[in-house]
Amino acid sequence: MAIRTILTYPHPVLRQKAAPVIEFDDKLKELVADMGETMFAAPGVGLAANQIGVPLQVVVIEQSTAENTSFMALINPVLSNGEGSVVDDEGCLSVRECQAKVKRFRKIHVTAQDVEGRPIEFDAEDRFARIIQHEVDHLLGTLFIDRISPLKRSLYKKKLKKILEQDEE
Ligand code: NI
């Protein structure tokens, strides 16, 4: 396992549509293990493969309990039957120094495959549903800042410009 570098906006791979996974091989298992490790190290609650520069339809979602730390991998996820809506704060490991209110479905139906290629299907609600929607957006090249008001987005772009300028100094 290895911690991979998380790419940040405006890196172009974050805008790329991820391709479906066809081969459920050892390379995929390694990718998923690395993504879990990278997410926990960040620390974050979800990570999409394109955030580490791999444009494949793979996301990992934190699923820890009081007893142990673990995560769920969703390969080729598809969301349907969105119900209700909730506005809550979101941030992203690929969007530096930004938190904003984003509207999401309260409940969704998820179909995907696990790392072995076996089908998975379940309903997700509330925070869990929010994280899944955020991560699946990544696979479509969408970031949460695309879902905030144009004014807030332009303020963020100005702030980021300053951050990037400071990085160069
Ligand atoms: Ni994100």
CSV table of N, CA and C and ligand atoms in Angstrom, one decimal:
chain,number,residue,atom,x,y,z
A,1,MET,N,0.8,-1.2,0.0
A,1,MET,CA,0.0,0.0,0.0
A,1,MET,C,0.9,1.2,0.0
A,2,ALA,N,0.3,2.3,-0.6
A,2,ALA,CA,1.1,3.5,-0.6
A,2,ALA,C,0.1,4.7,-0.6
A,3,ILE,N,0.6,5.8,0.0
A,3,ILE,CA,-0.1,7.0,0.0
A,3,ILE,C,0.2,7.7,-1.3
A,4,ARG,N,-0.9,8.1,-2.0
A,4,ARG,CA,-0.7,8.8,-3.3
A,4,ARG,C,-0.9,10.3,-3.1
A,5,THR,N,-0.4,11.0,-4.1
A,5,THR,CA,-0.6,12.5,-4.1
A,5,THR,C,-2.0,12.8,-4.5
A,6,ILE,N,-2.7,13.7,-3.7
A,6,ILE,CA,-4.0,14.1,-4.1
A,6,ILE,C,-3.9,15.4,-4.9
A,7,LEU,N,-4.4,15.4,-6.1
A,7,LEU,CA,-4.3,16.5,-7.0
A,7,LEU,C,-5.4,17.5,-6.7
A,8,THR,N,-5.1,18.8,-6.9
A,8,THR,CA,-6.1,19.8,-6.5
A,8,THR,C,-6.5,20.7,-7.7
A,9,TYR,N,-7.7,21.2,-7.6
A,9,TYR,CA,-8.2,22.2,-8.5
A,9,TYR,C,-7.2,23.3,-8.8
A,10,PRO,N,-6.9,23.7,-10.0
A,10,PRO,CA,-7.6,23.4,-11.2
A,10,PRO,C,-6.9,22.3,-12.1
A,11,HIS,N,-6.4,21.3,-11.5
A,11,HIS,CA,-5.7,20.2,-12.2
A,11,HIS,C,-6.8,19.6,-13.2
A,12,PRO,N,-6.4,19.5,-14.5
A,12,PRO,CA,-7.3,19.0,-15.6
A,12,PRO,C,-7.9,17.6,-15.4
A,13,VAL,N,-7.2,16.7,-14.7
A,13,VAL,CA,-7.7,15.4,-14.5
A,13,VAL,C,-9.0,15.4,-13.7
A,14,LEU,N,-9.2,16.4,-12.9
A,14,LEU,CA,-10.4,16.5,-12.1
A,14,LEU,C,-11.6,16.8,-12.9
A,15,ARG,N,-11.4,17.3,-14.1
A,15,ARG,CA,-12.5,17.6,-15.1
A,15,ARG,C,-12.8,16.5,-16.1
A,16,GLN,N,-11.9,15.4,-16.0
A,16,GLN,CA,-12.0,14.3,-16.9
A,16,GLN,C,-13.1,13.4,-16.5
A,17,LYS,N,-13.9,12.9,-17.4
A,17,LYS,CA,-14.9,11.9,-17.1
A,17,LYS,C,-14.2,10.5,-16.9
A,18,ALA,N,-14.5,9.9,-15.8
A,18,ALA,CA,-13.8,8.6,-15.5
A,18,ALA,C,-14.3,7.5,-16.3
A,19,ALA,N,-13.5,6.6,-16.8
A,19,ALA,CA,-13.9,5.4,-17.6
A,19,ALA,C,-14.3,4.2,-16.7
A,20,PRO,N,-15.2,3.4,-17.2
A,20,PRO,CA,-15.7,2.3,-16.4
A,20,PRO,C,-14.5,1.3,-16.2
A,21,VAL,N,-14.5,0.6,-15.0
A,21,VAL,CA,-13.6,-0.4,-14.7
A,21,VAL,C,-14.1,-1.7,-15.4
A,22,ILE,N,-13.2,-2.3,-16.2
A,22,ILE,CA,-13.5,-3.6,-16.9
A,22,ILE,C,-12.8,-4.8,-16.2
A,23,GLU,N,-11.6,-4.6,-15.9
A,23,GLU,CA,-10.8,-5.7,-15.3
A,23,GLU,C,-10.7,-5.5,-13.8
A,24,PHE,N,-11.2,-6.6,-13.1
A,24,PHE,CA,-11.2,-6.6,-11.6
A,24,PHE,C,-10.0,-7.4,-11.2
A,25,ASP,N,-8.8,-6.9,-11.4
A,25,ASP,CA,-7.6,-7.6,-11.2
A,25,ASP,C,-6.8,-7.1,-10.0
A,26,ASP,N,-5.6,-7.6,-9.8
A,26,ASP,CA,-4.8,-7.2,-8.6
A,26,ASP,C,-4.5,-5.7,-8.7
A,27,LYS,N,-4.4,-5.1,-9.9
A,27,LYS,CA,-4.0,-3.7,-10.0
A,27,LYS,C,-5.2,-2.9,-9.4
A,28,LEU,N,-6.4,-3.3,-9.6
A,28,LEU,CA,-7.6,-2.6,-9.1
A,28,LEU,C,-7.6,-2.7,-7.6
A,29,LYS,N,-7.2,-3.9,-7.0
A,29,LYS,CA,-7.2,-4.1,-5.6
A,29,LYS,C,-6.1,-3.1,-5.0
A,30,GLU,N,-5.0,-3.0,-5.7
A,30,GLU,CA,-3.9,-2.2,-5.2
A,30,GLU,C,-4.4,-0.7,-5.2
A,31,LEU,N,-5.1,-0.3,-6.3
A,31,LEU,CA,-5.6,1.1,-6.4
A,31,LEU,C,-6.5,1.4,-5.2
A,32,VAL,N,-7.5,0.4,-5.0
A,32,VAL,CA,-8.4,0.6,-3.9
A,32,VAL,C,-7.8,0.7,-2.5
A,33,ALA,N,-6.8,-0.2,-2.3
A,33,ALA,CA,-6.1,-0.1,-1.0
A,33,ALA,C,-5.3,1.2,-0.8
A,34,ASP,N,-4.7,1.7,-1.9
A,34,ASP,CA,-4.0,2.9,-1.9
A,34,ASP,C,-4.9,4.1,-1.6
A,35,MET,N,-6.1,4.0,-2.3
A,35,MET,CA,-7.1,5.1,-2.1
A,35,MET,C,-7.6,5.2,-0.7
A,36,GLY,N,-7.8,4.0,-0.1
A,36,GLY,CA,-8.2,4.0,1.3
A,36,GLY,C,-7.2,4.6,2.2
A,37,GLU,N,-5.9,4.2,2.0
A,37,GLU,CA,-4.8,4.7,2.8
A,37,GLU,C,-4.6,6.2,2.6
A,38,THR,N,-4.7,6.6,1.4
A,38,THR,CA,-4.6,8.1,1.1
A,38,THR,C,-5.7,8.9,1.7
A,39,MET,N,-6.9,8.4,1.6
A,39,MET,CA,-8.1,9.1,2.2
A,39,MET,C,-7.9,9.2,3.7
A,40,PHE,N,-7.5,8.1,4.4
A,40,PHE,CA,-7.4,8.2,5.9
A,40,PHE,C,-6.2,9.1,6.3
A,41,ALA,N,-5.2,9.1,5.5
A,41,ALA,CA,-4.0,10.0,5.8
A,41,ALA,C,-4.3,11.4,5.6
A,42,ALA,N,-5.2,11.8,4.7
A,42,ALA,CA,-5.5,13.2,4.4
A,42,ALA,C,-5.8,14.1,5.5
A,43,PRO,N,-6.7,13.9,6.5
A,43,PRO,CA,-7.7,12.9,6.5
A,43,PRO,C,-9.0,13.3,5.7
A,44,GLY,N,-9.7,12.4,5.1
A,44,GLY,CA,-10.9,12.7,4.5
A,44,GLY,C,-11.9,11.6,4.7
A,45,VAL,N,-13.1,11.8,4.2
A,45,VAL,CA,-14.2,10.8,4.4
A,45,VAL,C,-14.6,10.1,3.0
A,46,GLY,N,-14.0,10.6,2.0
A,46,GLY,CA,-14.3,10.0,0.6
A,46,GLY,C,-13.2,10.4,-0.3
A,47,LEU,N,-13.0,9.6,-1.4
A,47,LEU,CA,-12.0,9.9,-2.4
A,47,LEU,C,-12.3,9.2,-3.7
A,48,ALA,N,-12.2,9.9,-4.8
A,48,ALA,CA,-12.4,9.4,-6.1
A,48,ALA,C,-11.1,9.2,-6.8
A,49,ALA,N,-11.0,8.1,-7.7
A,49,ALA,CA,-9.7,7.8,-8.3
A,49,ALA,C,-9.1,8.9,-9.1
A,50,ASN,N,-9.9,9.8,-9.7
A,50,ASN,CA,-9.3,10.8,-10.5
A,50,ASN,C,-8.6,11.9,-9.6
A,51,GLN,N,-9.0,11.9,-8.3
A,51,GLN,CA,-8.3,12.8,-7.4
A,51,GLN,C,-6.8,12.4,-7.2
A,52,ILE,N,-6.5,11.2,-7.5
A,52,ILE,CA,-5.1,10.8,-7.5
A,52,ILE,C,-4.5,10.5,-8.9
A,53,GLY,N,-5.3,11.1,-9.9
A,53,GLY,CA,-4.8,11.0,-11.3
A,53,GLY,C,-5.1,9.8,-12.0
A,54,VAL,N,-6.1,9.0,-11.5
A,54,VAL,CA,-6.4,7.7,-12.2
A,54,VAL,C,-7.9,7.9,-12.7
A,55,PRO,N,-8.1,8.2,-14.0
A,55,PRO,CA,-9.5,8.4,-14.4
A,55,PRO,C,-10.3,7.2,-14.6
A,56,LEU,N,-10.6,6.4,-13.5
A,56,LEU,CA,-11.4,5.2,-13.5
A,56,LEU,C,-12.5,5.4,-12.6
A,57,GLN,N,-13.7,4.7,-12.8
A,57,GLN,CA,-14.8,4.9,-12.0
A,57,GLN,C,-14.7,4.1,-10.7
A,58,VAL,N,-13.9,4.6,-9.8
A,58,VAL,CA,-13.7,4.0,-8.5
A,58,VAL,C,-13.7,5.1,-7.4
A,59,VAL,N,-14.5,4.8,-6.4
A,59,VAL,CA,-14.6,5.7,-5.2
A,59,VAL,C,-14.4,4.9,-3.9
A,60,VAL,N,-13.9,5.5,-2.9
A,60,VAL,CA,-13.9,4.9,-1.6
A,60,VAL,C,-14.6,5.9,-0.6
A,61,ILE,N,-15.3,5.3,0.3
A,61,ILE,CA,-16.1,6.1,1.3
A,61,ILE,C,-15.8,5.5,2.7
A,62,GLU,N,-15.5,6.4,3.6
A,62,GLU,CA,-15.2,6.0,5.0
A,62,GLU,C,-16.4,5.3,5.6
A,63,GLN,N,-16.1,4.3,6.3
A,63,GLN,CA,-17.2,3.5,7.0
A,63,GLN,C,-16.8,3.0,8.3
A,64,SER,N,-16.1,3.9,9.1
A,64,SER,CA,-15.6,3.4,10.4
A,64,SER,C,-16.7,3.3,11.4
A,65,THR,N,-16.5,2.4,12.4
A,65,THR,CA,-17.3,2.3,13.5
A,65,THR,C,-16.5,2.6,14.7
A,66,ALA,N,-17.1,2.6,15.9
A,66,ALA,CA,-16.4,2.9,17.1
A,66,ALA,C,-15.3,1.9,17.3
A,67,GLU,N,-15.5,0.6,16.8
A,67,GLU,CA,-14.5,-0.4,17.0
A,67,GLU,C,-13.4,-0.4,16.0
A,68,ASN,N,-13.7,-0.1,14.7
A,68,ASN,CA,-12.6,-0.2,13.8
A,68,ASN,C,-12.8,0.8,12.6
A,69,THR,N,-11.6,1.0,12.0
A,69,THR,CA,-11.5,2.0,10.9
A,69,THR,C,-11.6,1.2,9.6
A,70,SER,N,-12.6,1.5,8.7
A,70,SER,CA,-12.7,0.8,7.5
A,70,SER,C,-13.3,1.7,6.4
A,71,PHE,N,-13.4,1.2,5.2
A,71,PHE,CA,-14.0,2.0,4.1
A,71,PHE,C,-14.6,1.0,3.1
A,72,MET,N,-15.5,1.6,2.3
A,72,MET,CA,-16.2,0.8,1.3
A,72,MET,C,-15.7,1.3,0.0
A,73,ALA,N,-15.5,0.4,-1.0
A,73,ALA,CA,-15.1,0.8,-2.3
A,73,ALA,C,-16.3,0.6,-3.2
A,74,LEU,N,-16.6,1.6,-4.1
A,74,LEU,CA,-17.7,1.4,-5.1
A,74,LEU,C,-17.1,1.6,-6.4
A,75,ILE,N,-17.2,0.5,-7.2
A,75,ILE,CA,-16.7,0.5,-8.6
A,75,ILE,C,-17.8,0.7,-9.5
A,76,ASN,N,-17.7,1.5,-10.5
A,76,ASN,CA,-18.7,1.8,-11.5
A,76,ASN,C,-20.1,2.2,-10.9
A,77,PRO,N,-20.1,3.1,-9.9
A,77,PRO,CA,-21.3,3.4,-9.2
A,77,PRO,C,-22.3,4.2,-10.1
A,78,VAL,N,-23.6,3.9,-9.9
A,78,VAL,CA,-24.7,4.6,-10.5
A,78,VAL,C,-25.7,5.0,-9.5
A,79,LEU,N,-26.1,6.2,-9.4
A,79,LEU,CA,-27.1,6.7,-8.5
A,79,LEU,C,-28.4,6.9,-9.1
A,80,SER,N,-29.5,6.5,-8.4
A,80,SER,CA,-30.8,6.7,-8.9
A,80,SER,C,-31.8,7.0,-7.8
A,81,ASN,N,-33.0,7.3,-8.1
A,81,ASN,CA,-34.1,7.5,-7.2
A,81,ASN,C,-33.8,8.5,-6.1
A,82,GLY,N,-33.2,9.6,-6.5
A,82,GLY,CA,-32.9,10.7,-5.5
A,82,GLY,C,-34.2,11.2,-4.9
A,83,GLU,N,-34.2,11.3,-3.5
A,83,GLU,CA,-35.4,11.8,-2.8
A,83,GLU,C,-35.0,12.9,-1.8
A,84,GLY,N,-35.9,13.9,-1.7
A,84,GLY,CA,-35.7,14.9,-0.7
A,84,GLY,C,-34.5,15.8,-1.0
A,85,SER,N,-34.3,16.8,-0.3
A,85,SER,CA,-33.1,17.6,-0.5
A,85,SER,C,-32.6,18.2,0.8
A,86,VAL,N,-31.3,18.3,1.0
A,86,VAL,CA,-30.7,18.8,2.2
A,86,VAL,C,-29.6,19.7,1.8
A,87,VAL,N,-29.5,20.9,2.5
A,87,VAL,CA,-28.3,21.8,2.3
A,87,VAL,C,-27.4,21.7,3.5
A,88,ASP,N,-26.1,21.4,3.2
A,88,ASP,CA,-25.2,21.3,4.3
A,88,ASP,C,-23.8,21.6,3.8
A,89,ASP,N,-22.9,21.8,4.7
A,89,ASP,CA,-21.5,22.2,4.4
A,89,ASP,C,-20.7,21.0,3.7
A,90,GLU,N,-20.0,21.4,2.7
A,90,GLU,CA,-19.1,20.4,2.1
A,90,GLU,C,-17.7,21.0,1.9
A,91,GLY,N,-16.8,20.1,1.8
A,91,GLY,CA,-15.4,20.5,1.5
A,91,GLY,C,-14.9,19.4,0.6
A,92,CYS,N,-13.7,19.5,0.1
A,92,CYS,CA,-13.1,18.5,-0.8
A,92,CYS,C,-11.6,18.5,-0.7
A,93,LEU,N,-11.0,17.4,-0.6
A,93,LEU,CA,-9.5,17.3,-0.5
A,93,LEU,C,-8.8,17.9,-1.7
A,94,SER,N,-9.6,18.0,-2.9
A,94,SER,CA,-9.0,18.6,-4.1
A,94,SER,C,-9.3,20.1,-4.3
A,95,VAL,N,-10.1,20.6,-3.3
A,95,VAL,CA,-10.4,22.1,-3.4
A,95,VAL,C,-9.9,22.7,-2.1
A,96,ARG,N,-8.8,23.4,-2.3
A,96,ARG,CA,-8.1,23.9,-1.1
A,96,ARG,C,-8.8,25.0,-0.4
A,97,GLU,N,-8.8,25.0,0.9
A,97,GLU,CA,-9.4,26.1,1.7
A,97,GLU,C,-10.7,26.6,1.3
A,98,CYS,N,-11.6,25.6,1.1
A,98,CYS,CA,-13.0,26.0,0.7
A,98,CYS,C,-14.0,25.1,1.4
A,99,GLN,N,-15.0,25.7,2.0
A,99,GLN,CA,-16.2,25.0,2.5
A,99,GLN,C,-17.4,25.8,2.1
A,100,ALA,N,-18.4,25.1,1.6
A,100,ALA,CA,-19.6,25.8,1.2
A,100,ALA,C,-20.8,24.9,1.4
A,101,LYS,N,-22.0,25.6,1.4
A,101,LYS,CA,-23.2,24.8,1.5
A,101,LYS,C,-23.6,24.3,0.1
A,102,VAL,N,-23.9,23.0,0.1
A,102,VAL,CA,-24.3,22.4,-1.2
A,102,VAL,C,-25.6,21.6,-0.9
A,103,LYS,N,-26.5,21.7,-2.0
A,103,LYS,CA,-27.8,21.0,-1.9
A,103,LYS,C,-27.6,19.6,-2.5
A,104,ARG,N,-28.0,18.6,-1.8
A,104,ARG,CA,-28.0,17.2,-2.3
A,104,ARG,C,-29.3,16.5,-2.0
A,105,PHE,N,-29.5,15.4,-2.7
A,105,PHE,CA,-30.6,14.5,-2.3
A,105,PHE,C,-30.4,14.0,-0.9
A,106,ARG,N,-31.5,13.8,-0.1
A,106,ARG,CA,-31.3,13.3,1.2
A,106,ARG,C,-31.2,11.8,1.2
A,107,LYS,N,-31.8,11.1,0.1
A,107,LYS,CA,-31.7,9.7,0.0
A,107,LYS,C,-31.5,9.3,-1.4
A,108,ILE,N,-30.7,8.3,-1.6
A,108,ILE,CA,-30.4,7.8,-3.0
A,108,ILE,C,-30.3,6.3,-3.0
A,109,HIS,N,-30.5,5.8,-4.2
A,109,HIS,CA,-30.3,4.3,-4.4
A,109,HIS,C,-28.9,4.2,-5.1
A,110,VAL,N,-28.1,3.3,-4.7
A,110,VAL,CA,-26.8,3.1,-5.2
A,110,VAL,C,-26.7,1.7,-5.8
A,111,THR,N,-26.2,1.6,-7.1
A,111,THR,CA,-25.8,0.3,-7.6
A,111,THR,C,-24.4,0.4,-8.0
A,112,ALA,N,-23.6,-0.6,-7.8
A,112,ALA,CA,-22.2,-0.5,-8.1
A,112,ALA,C,-21.6,-2.0,-8.1
A,113,GLN,N,-20.3,-2.1,-8.2
A,113,GLN,CA,-19.7,-3.4,-8.0
A,113,GLN,C,-18.6,-3.3,-6.9
A,114,ASP,N,-18.3,-4.4,-6.3
A,114,ASP,CA,-17.3,-4.3,-5.3
A,114,ASP,C,-15.9,-4.6,-6.0
A,115,VAL,N,-14.9,-4.7,-5.3
A,115,VAL,CA,-13.5,-4.8,-5.9
A,115,VAL,C,-13.3,-6.2,-6.6
A,116,GLU,N,-14.2,-7.2,-6.3
A,116,GLU,CA,-14.2,-8.5,-7.0
A,116,GLU,C,-15.1,-8.5,-8.2
A,117,GLY,N,-15.8,-7.4,-8.4
A,117,GLY,CA,-16.7,-7.3,-9.5
A,117,GLY,C,-18.1,-7.8,-9.2
A,118,ARG,N,-18.4,-8.1,-8.0
A,118,ARG,CA,-19.7,-8.6,-7.6
A,118,ARG,C,-20.7,-7.4,-7.5
A,119,PRO,N,-21.9,-7.5,-7.9
A,119,PRO,CA,-22.8,-6.4,-7.8
A,119,PRO,C,-23.2,-6.0,-6.4
A,120,ILE,N,-23.3,-4.7,-6.1
A,120,ILE,CA,-23.8,-4.2,-4.8
A,120,ILE,C,-24.9,-3.3,-5.1
A,121,GLU,N,-25.9,-3.3,-4.2
A,121,GLU,CA,-27.1,-2.4,-4.3
A,121,GLU,C,-27.5,-2.0,-2.9
A,122,PHE,N,-27.8,-0.8,-2.7
A,122,PHE,CA,-28.3,-0.3,-1.3
A,122,PHE,C,-28.9,1.1,-1.4
A,123,ASP,N,-29.6,1.4,-0.4
A,123,ASP,CA,-30.1,2.8,-0.3
A,123,ASP,C,-29.1,3.5,0.7
A,124,ALA,N,-28.9,4.8,0.5
A,124,ALA,CA,-28.1,5.6,1.4
A,124,ALA,C,-28.8,6.8,1.8
A,125,GLU,N,-28.6,7.3,3.0
A,125,GLU,CA,-29.3,8.5,3.5
A,125,GLU,C,-28.4,9.4,4.1
A,126,ASP,N,-28.9,10.7,4.2
A,126,ASP,CA,-28.2,11.7,5.0
A,126,ASP,C,-26.7,11.9,4.7
A,127,ARG,N,-25.8,11.9,5.7
A,127,ARG,CA,-24.4,12.2,5.5
A,127,ARG,C,-23.8,11.2,4.5
A,128,PHE,N,-24.1,9.9,4.7
A,128,PHE,CA,-23.6,8.9,3.9
A,128,PHE,C,-24.0,9.1,2.4
A,129,ALA,N,-25.2,9.5,2.2
A,129,ALA,CA,-25.7,9.8,0.8
A,129,ALA,C,-25.0,11.0,0.3
A,130,ARG,N,-24.8,12.0,1.1
A,130,ARG,CA,-24.1,13.2,0.7
A,130,ARG,C,-22.6,12.9,0.2
A,131,ILE,N,-21.9,12.1,0.9
A,131,ILE,CA,-20.6,11.8,0.6
A,131,ILE,C,-20.5,11.0,-0.8
A,132,ILE,N,-21.4,10.0,-0.9
A,132,ILE,CA,-21.5,9.3,-2.1
A,132,ILE,C,-21.8,10.2,-3.3
A,133,GLN,N,-22.8,11.1,-3.2
A,133,GLN,CA,-23.1,12.0,-4.3
A,133,GLN,C,-21.9,12.9,-4.6
A,134,HIS,N,-21.2,13.3,-3.6
A,134,HIS,CA,-20.0,14.2,-3.8
A,134,HIS,C,-18.9,13.4,-4.6
A,135,GLU,N,-18.7,12.1,-4.2
A,135,GLU,CA,-17.6,11.3,-4.9
A,135,GLU,C,-18.0,10.9,-6.3
A,136,VAL,N,-19.3,10.6,-6.5
A,136,VAL,CA,-19.7,10.2,-7.8
A,136,VAL,C,-19.7,11.4,-8.8
A,137,ASP,N,-19.9,12.6,-8.2
A,137,ASP,CA,-19.7,13.8,-9.0
A,137,ASP,C,-18.3,13.9,-9.6
A,138,HIS,N,-17.3,13.5,-8.7
A,138,HIS,CA,-15.9,13.6,-9.2
A,138,HIS,C,-15.7,12.7,-10.4
A,139,LEU,N,-16.4,11.6,-10.5
A,139,LEU,CA,-16.2,10.7,-11.6
A,139,LEU,C,-16.8,11.3,-12.9
A,140,LEU,N,-17.7,12.2,-12.8
A,140,LEU,CA,-18.2,12.9,-13.9
A,140,LEU,C,-17.5,14.2,-14.3
A,141,GLY,N,-16.4,14.5,-13.5
A,141,GLY,CA,-15.7,15.7,-13.7
A,141,GLY,C,-16.3,16.9,-13.0
A,142,THR,N,-17.2,16.7,-12.1
A,142,THR,CA,-17.9,17.8,-11.4
A,142,THR,C,-17.3,17.9,-10.0
A,143,LEU,N,-17.1,19.2,-9.6
A,143,LEU,CA,-16.6,19.5,-8.3
A,143,LEU,C,-17.7,20.2,-7.5
A,144,PHE,N,-17.7,20.2,-6.2
A,144,PHE,CA,-18.8,20.8,-5.4
A,144,PHE,C,-18.9,22.3,-5.6
A,145,ILE,N,-17.8,22.9,-6.0
A,145,ILE,CA,-17.8,24.3,-6.3
A,145,ILE,C,-18.6,24.7,-7.6
A,146,ASP,N,-18.9,23.6,-8.4
A,146,ASP,CA,-19.8,23.8,-9.5
A,146,ASP,C,-21.2,24.0,-9.1
A,147,ARG,N,-21.5,23.6,-7.9
A,147,ARG,CA,-22.9,23.5,-7.4
A,147,ARG,C,-23.1,24.7,-6.4
A,148,ILE,N,-22.2,25.6,-6.3
A,148,ILE,CA,-22.5,26.8,-5.4
A,148,ILE,C,-22.8,28.0,-6.3
A,149,SER,N,-23.2,29.1,-5.7
A,149,SER,CA,-23.6,30.2,-6.5
A,149,SER,C,-22.4,30.8,-7.3
A,150,PRO,N,-22.7,31.4,-8.5
A,150,PRO,CA,-21.6,32.0,-9.3
A,150,PRO,C,-20.8,33.0,-8.5
A,151,LEU,N,-21.5,33.7,-7.6
A,151,LEU,CA,-20.8,34.7,-6.9
A,151,LEU,C,-19.8,34.1,-5.9
A,152,LYS,N,-20.2,33.1,-5.2
A,152,LYS,CA,-19.4,32.4,-4.2
A,152,LYS,C,-18.2,31.7,-5.0
A,153,ARG,N,-18.5,31.2,-6.2
A,153,ARG,CA,-17.5,30.5,-6.9
A,153,ARG,C,-16.4,31.5,-7.4
A,154,SER,N,-16.8,32.7,-7.8
A,154,SER,CA,-15.8,33.7,-8.3
A,154,SER,C,-15.0,34.2,-7.1
A,155,LEU,N,-15.6,34.3,-5.9
A,155,LEU,CA,-14.9,34.7,-4.7
A,155,LEU,C,-13.8,33.7,-4.4
A,156,TYR,N,-14.2,32.4,-4.5
A,156,TYR,CA,-13.3,31.3,-4.3
A,156,TYR,C,-12.1,31.4,-5.3
A,157,LYS,N,-12.4,31.6,-6.5
A,157,LYS,CA,-11.4,31.6,-7.5
A,157,LYS,C,-10.3,32.7,-7.3
A,158,LYS,N,-10.8,33.8,-6.8
A,158,LYS,CA,-9.9,34.9,-6.4
A,158,LYS,C,-9.0,34.5,-5.2
A,159,LYS,N,-9.7,33.9,-4.2
A,159,LYS,CA,-9.0,33.5,-3.0
A,159,LYS,C,-7.9,32.4,-3.4
A,160,LEU,N,-8.3,31.5,-4.3
A,160,LEU,CA,-7.3,30.5,-4.7
A,160,LEU,C,-6.1,31.1,-5.5
A,161,LYS,N,-6.4,32.1,-6.3
A,161,LYS,CA,-5.4,32.8,-7.1
A,161,LYS,C,-4.3,33.3,-6.1
A,162,LYS,N,-4.8,33.9,-5.0
A,162,LYS,CA,-3.8,34.4,-4.0
A,162,LYS,C,-3.0,33.3,-3.4
A,163,ILE,N,-3.7,32.2,-3.0
A,163,ILE,CA,-3.1,31.0,-2.4
A,163,ILE,C,-2.0,30.5,-3.3
A,164,LEU,N,-2.3,30.4,-4.6
A,164,LEU,CA,-1.3,29.9,-5.6
A,164,LEU,C,-0.1,30.8,-5.8
A,165,GLU,N,-0.4,32.1,-5.7
A,165,GLU,CA,0.7,33.1,-5.8
A,165,GLU,C,1.6,33.0,-4.6
A,166,GLN,N,1.0,32.8,-3.5
A,166,GLN,CA,1.8,32.6,-2.2
A,166,GLN,C,2.7,31.4,-2.3
A,167,ASP,N,2.1,30.3,-2.9
A,167,ASP,CA,2.9,29.1,-3.1
A,167,ASP,C,4.2,29.3,-3.9
A,168,GLU,N,4.1,30.2,-4.8
A,168,GLU,CA,5.2,30.4,-5.7
A,168,GLU,C,6.3,31.2,-5.1
A,169,GLU,N,5.9,32.0,-4.1
A,169,GLU,CA,6.9,32.9,-3.4
A,169,GLU,C,7.9,32.1,-2.6
B,1,NI,NI,-14.1,15.8,-3.3
